[in-house]
Amino acid sequence: MSSSIVSDALASAEWIANALLSSGYRADFTLASLGEVDRFFEEHAPGGVARPDGLLSEDVGSRLFAIGSYVGETLRRQLGGEWIGDDKDPQAEINVSIKLADGSIIWPIQRAMKRFRNGPEDSIVAYGAALSRPSQ
């Protein structure tokens, strides 16, 4: 049974993919497109501060949720797995997670929030690369 937070994440991932495409970013749910997410953050929130005229200057919470949902759905599509969400959790938006096919659990919304706040040190493309690397 799908929770409404999972449905929200899936809808947000599709919405932001279309918004990113219309703004000139390649958002095609491939691992390579995670670099476009980093480029988006660099252009709209350099140093963890939203540009006043940028796409993160308003509705930052819902946009970070959507970007995290895109990151999560991209990883889920590429690596296999399933979304997990608890609608009873008062912080469901940030605690929605994905159990990947290899059994590891990731929290993509939290990662998008960290990328926004901390900048390139929490690179999305590096996150995707680390997760997609075969385990030793």
PDB file of C-alpha atoms in Angstrom:
ATOM      1  CA  MET A   1       0.000   0.000   0.000  1.00  0.00           C
ATOM      2  CA  SER A   2       1.436   3.340  -1.024  1.00  0.00           C
ATOM      3  CA  SER A   3       1.450   6.173   1.474  1.00  0.00           C
ATOM      4  CA  SER A   4       0.447   9.672   0.481  1.00  0.00           C
ATOM      5  CA  ILE A   5       3.963  10.968   1.260  1.00  0.00           C
ATOM      6  CA  VAL A   6       5.331   8.476  -1.285  1.00  0.00           C
ATOM      7  CA  SER A   7       2.721   9.633  -3.813  1.00  0.00           C
ATOM      8  CA  ASP A   8       3.720  13.239  -3.079  1.00  0.00           C
ATOM      9  CA  ALA A   9       7.399  12.391  -3.615  1.00  0.00           C
ATOM     10  CA  LEU A  10       6.693  10.708  -6.960  1.00  0.00           C
ATOM     11  CA  ALA A  11       4.507  13.583  -8.159  1.00  0.00           C
ATOM     12  CA  SER A  12       7.093  16.136  -6.994  1.00  0.00           C
ATOM     13  CA  ALA A  13       9.891  14.287  -8.805  1.00  0.00           C
ATOM     14  CA  GLU A  14       7.954  14.463 -12.082  1.00  0.00           C
ATOM     15  CA  TRP A  15       6.980  18.104 -11.490  1.00  0.00           C
ATOM     16  CA  ILE A  16      10.541  19.265 -10.780  1.00  0.00           C
ATOM     17  CA  ALA A  17      11.937  17.235 -13.703  1.00  0.00           C
ATOM     18  CA  ASN A  18       9.623  19.175 -16.025  1.00  0.00           C
ATOM     19  CA  ALA A  19      10.453  22.480 -14.314  1.00  0.00           C
ATOM     20  CA  LEU A  20      14.184  21.791 -14.599  1.00  0.00           C
ATOM     21  CA  LEU A  21      13.827  20.818 -18.268  1.00  0.00           C
ATOM     22  CA  SER A  22      11.961  24.045 -19.003  1.00  0.00           C
ATOM     23  CA  SER A  23      14.783  25.988 -17.280  1.00  0.00           C
ATOM     24  CA  GLY A  24      17.491  24.392 -19.419  1.00  0.00           C
ATOM     25  CA  TYR A  25      18.620  21.522 -17.192  1.00  0.00           C
ATOM     26  CA  ARG A  26      18.775  17.904 -18.371  1.00  0.00           C
ATOM     27  CA  ALA A  27      16.473  16.124 -15.919  1.00  0.00           C
ATOM     28  CA  ASP A  28      15.933  12.704 -17.463  1.00  0.00           C
ATOM     29  CA  PHE A  29      16.230  10.470 -14.364  1.00  0.00           C
ATOM     30  CA  THR A  30      19.710   9.225 -15.334  1.00  0.00           C
ATOM     31  CA  LEU A  31      22.685   9.157 -12.975  1.00  0.00           C
ATOM     32  CA  ALA A  32      24.345  11.751 -15.224  1.00  0.00           C
ATOM     33  CA  SER A  33      21.431  14.122 -14.590  1.00  0.00           C
ATOM     34  CA  LEU A  34      22.440  14.318 -10.919  1.00  0.00           C
ATOM     35  CA  GLY A  35      25.233  16.621 -12.097  1.00  0.00           C
ATOM     36  CA  GLU A  36      22.505  18.931 -13.390  1.00  0.00           C
ATOM     37  CA  VAL A  37      21.052  19.036  -9.864  1.00  0.00           C
ATOM     38  CA  ASP A  38      24.443  20.198  -8.566  1.00  0.00           C
ATOM     39  CA  ARG A  39      24.580  22.819 -11.341  1.00  0.00           C
ATOM     40  CA  PHE A  40      21.099  23.984 -10.353  1.00  0.00           C
ATOM     41  CA  PHE A  41      22.225  24.441  -6.730  1.00  0.00           C
ATOM     42  CA  GLU A  42      25.382  26.299  -7.813  1.00  0.00           C
ATOM     43  CA  GLU A  43      23.378  28.656 -10.005  1.00  0.00           C
ATOM     44  CA  HIS A  44      20.463  29.267  -7.637  1.00  0.00           C
ATOM     45  CA  ALA A  45      21.976  28.884  -4.158  1.00  0.00           C
ATOM     46  CA  PRO A  46      25.736  29.460  -4.261  1.00  0.00           C
ATOM     47  CA  GLY A  47      27.275  28.953  -0.832  1.00  0.00           C
ATOM     48  CA  GLY A  48      23.971  27.770   0.630  1.00  0.00           C
ATOM     49  CA  VAL A  49      22.230  31.102   0.103  1.00  0.00           C
ATOM     50  CA  ALA A  50      19.331  31.349  -2.323  1.00  0.00           C
ATOM     51  CA  ARG A  51      19.831  34.037  -4.977  1.00  0.00           C
ATOM     52  CA  PRO A  52      17.123  36.688  -4.497  1.00  0.00           C
ATOM     53  CA  ASP A  53      15.968  36.263  -8.112  1.00  0.00           C
ATOM     54  CA  GLY A  54      16.668  32.509  -8.316  1.00  0.00           C
ATOM     55  CA  LEU A  55      14.410  29.494  -8.380  1.00  0.00           C
ATOM     56  CA  LEU A  56      15.019  28.818  -4.663  1.00  0.00           C
ATOM     57  CA  SER A  57      14.139  32.332  -3.520  1.00  0.00           C
ATOM     58  CA  GLU A  58      10.576  31.288  -2.673  1.00  0.00           C
ATOM     59  CA  ASP A  59       8.820  28.066  -1.647  1.00  0.00           C
ATOM     60  CA  VAL A  60      12.260  26.720  -0.731  1.00  0.00           C
ATOM     61  CA  GLY A  61      10.859  23.888   1.417  1.00  0.00           C
ATOM     62  CA  SER A  62       8.598  22.488  -1.279  1.00  0.00           C
ATOM     63  CA  ARG A  63      11.277  22.947  -3.945  1.00  0.00           C
ATOM     64  CA  LEU A  64      13.902  21.146  -1.851  1.00  0.00           C
ATOM     65  CA  PHE A  65      11.371  18.358  -1.270  1.00  0.00           C
ATOM     66  CA  ALA A  66      10.838  18.141  -5.038  1.00  0.00           C
ATOM     67  CA  ILE A  67      14.576  18.159  -5.820  1.00  0.00           C
ATOM     68  CA  GLY A  68      15.208  15.491  -3.180  1.00  0.00           C
ATOM     69  CA  SER A  69      12.335  13.479  -4.635  1.00  0.00           C
ATOM     70  CA  TYR A  70      13.907  13.757  -8.089  1.00  0.00           C
ATOM     71  CA  VAL A  71      17.276  12.600  -6.710  1.00  0.00           C
ATOM     72  CA  GLY A  72      15.599   9.698  -4.906  1.00  0.00           C
ATOM     73  CA  GLU A  73      13.487   8.635  -7.859  1.00  0.00           C
ATOM     74  CA  THR A  74      16.532   8.807 -10.147  1.00  0.00           C
ATOM     75  CA  LEU A  75      18.492   6.551  -7.802  1.00  0.00           C
ATOM     76  CA  ARG A  76      15.521   4.209  -7.371  1.00  0.00           C
ATOM     77  CA  ARG A  77      15.067   3.869 -11.137  1.00  0.00           C
ATOM     78  CA  GLN A  78      18.778   3.283 -11.748  1.00  0.00           C
ATOM     79  CA  LEU A  79      19.598   1.064  -8.759  1.00  0.00           C
ATOM     80  CA  GLY A  80      16.243  -0.582  -8.000  1.00  0.00           C
ATOM     81  CA  GLY A  81      14.338  -0.328  -4.765  1.00  0.00           C
ATOM     82  CA  GLU A  82      11.216   1.160  -3.248  1.00  0.00           C
ATOM     83  CA  TRP A  83      10.084   4.335  -1.538  1.00  0.00           C
ATOM     84  CA  ILE A  84       9.179   4.056   2.146  1.00  0.00           C
ATOM     85  CA  GLY A  85       7.078   6.664   3.898  1.00  0.00           C
ATOM     86  CA  ASP A  86       5.041   6.934   7.068  1.00  0.00           C
ATOM     87  CA  ASP A  87       2.109   9.322   6.779  1.00  0.00           C
ATOM     88  CA  LYS A  88       1.788   9.365  10.590  1.00  0.00           C
ATOM     89  CA  ASP A  89       5.307  10.821  10.965  1.00  0.00           C
ATOM     90  CA  PRO A  90       4.999  14.586  11.626  1.00  0.00           C
ATOM     91  CA  GLN A  91       8.226  15.010   9.633  1.00  0.00           C
ATOM     92  CA  ALA A  92       7.296  12.611   6.834  1.00  0.00           C
ATOM     93  CA  GLU A  93       8.495  15.084   4.184  1.00  0.00           C
ATOM     94  CA  ILE A  94      12.098  14.843   5.353  1.00  0.00           C
ATOM     95  CA  ASN A  95      12.024  11.256   6.596  1.00  0.00           C
ATOM     96  CA  VAL A  96      10.648   9.618   3.452  1.00  0.00           C
ATOM     97  CA  SER A  97      13.310   7.160   2.356  1.00  0.00           C
ATOM     98  CA  ILE A  98      14.197   4.605  -0.263  1.00  0.00           C
ATOM     99  CA  LYS A  99      15.256   1.060   0.408  1.00  0.00           C
ATOM    100  CA  LEU A 100      17.582   0.277  -2.473  1.00  0.00           C
ATOM    101  CA  ALA A 101      17.805  -3.152  -4.075  1.00  0.00           C
ATOM    102  CA  ASP A 102      21.027  -3.863  -2.160  1.00  0.00           C
ATOM    103  CA  GLY A 103      19.189  -3.280   1.135  1.00  0.00           C
ATOM    104  CA  SER A 104      20.723   0.097   1.956  1.00  0.00           C
ATOM    105  CA  ILE A 105      18.375   2.903   2.954  1.00  0.00           C
ATOM    106  CA  ILE A 106      18.789   6.478   1.749  1.00  0.00           C
ATOM    107  CA  TRP A 107      17.067   9.745   2.644  1.00  0.00           C
ATOM    108  CA  PRO A 108      17.196  11.820  -0.551  1.00  0.00           C
ATOM    109  CA  ILE A 109      15.191  14.803   0.764  1.00  0.00           C
ATOM    110  CA  GLN A 110      17.639  15.193   3.656  1.00  0.00           C
ATOM    111  CA  ARG A 111      20.512  14.977   1.159  1.00  0.00           C
ATOM    112  CA  ALA A 112      19.010  17.766  -0.979  1.00  0.00           C
ATOM    113  CA  MET A 113      18.648  19.899   2.163  1.00  0.00           C
ATOM    114  CA  LYS A 114      22.301  19.273   3.039  1.00  0.00           C
ATOM    115  CA  ARG A 115      23.391  20.133  -0.512  1.00  0.00           C
ATOM    116  CA  PHE A 116      21.460  23.392  -0.340  1.00  0.00           C
ATOM    117  CA  ARG A 117      22.925  24.302   3.057  1.00  0.00           C
ATOM    118  CA  ASN A 118      26.510  23.039   2.712  1.00  0.00           C
ATOM    119  CA  GLY A 119      27.255  23.496  -0.971  1.00  0.00           C
ATOM    120  CA  PRO A 120      29.461  21.311  -3.174  1.00  0.00           C
ATOM    121  CA  GLU A 121      30.909  19.321  -0.251  1.00  0.00           C
ATOM    122  CA  ASP A 122      27.563  17.492  -0.218  1.00  0.00           C
ATOM    123  CA  SER A 123      27.525  17.012  -3.984  1.00  0.00           C
ATOM    124  CA  ILE A 124      24.538  15.149  -5.392  1.00  0.00           C
ATOM    125  CA  VAL A 125      26.536  13.613  -8.234  1.00  0.00           C
ATOM    126  CA  ALA A 126      29.110  12.249  -5.748  1.00  0.00           C
ATOM    127  CA  TYR A 127      26.228  10.846  -3.657  1.00  0.00           C
ATOM    128  CA  GLY A 128      24.840   9.034  -6.709  1.00  0.00           C
ATOM    129  CA  ALA A 129      28.285   7.771  -7.707  1.00  0.00           C
ATOM    130  CA  ALA A 130      28.991   6.410  -4.239  1.00  0.00           C
ATOM    131  CA  LEU A 131      25.629   4.626  -4.102  1.00  0.00           C
ATOM    132  CA  SER A 132      25.962   3.135  -7.579  1.00  0.00           C
ATOM    133  CA  ARG A 133      29.497   1.853  -7.032  1.00  0.00           C
ATOM    134  CA  PRO A 134      29.513  -1.934  -6.651  1.00  0.00           C
ATOM    135  CA  SER A 135      30.190  -2.866  -3.029  1.00  0.00           C
ATOM    136  CA  GLN A 136      33.548  -4.438  -2.306  1.00  0.00           C
TER     137      GLN A 136
END
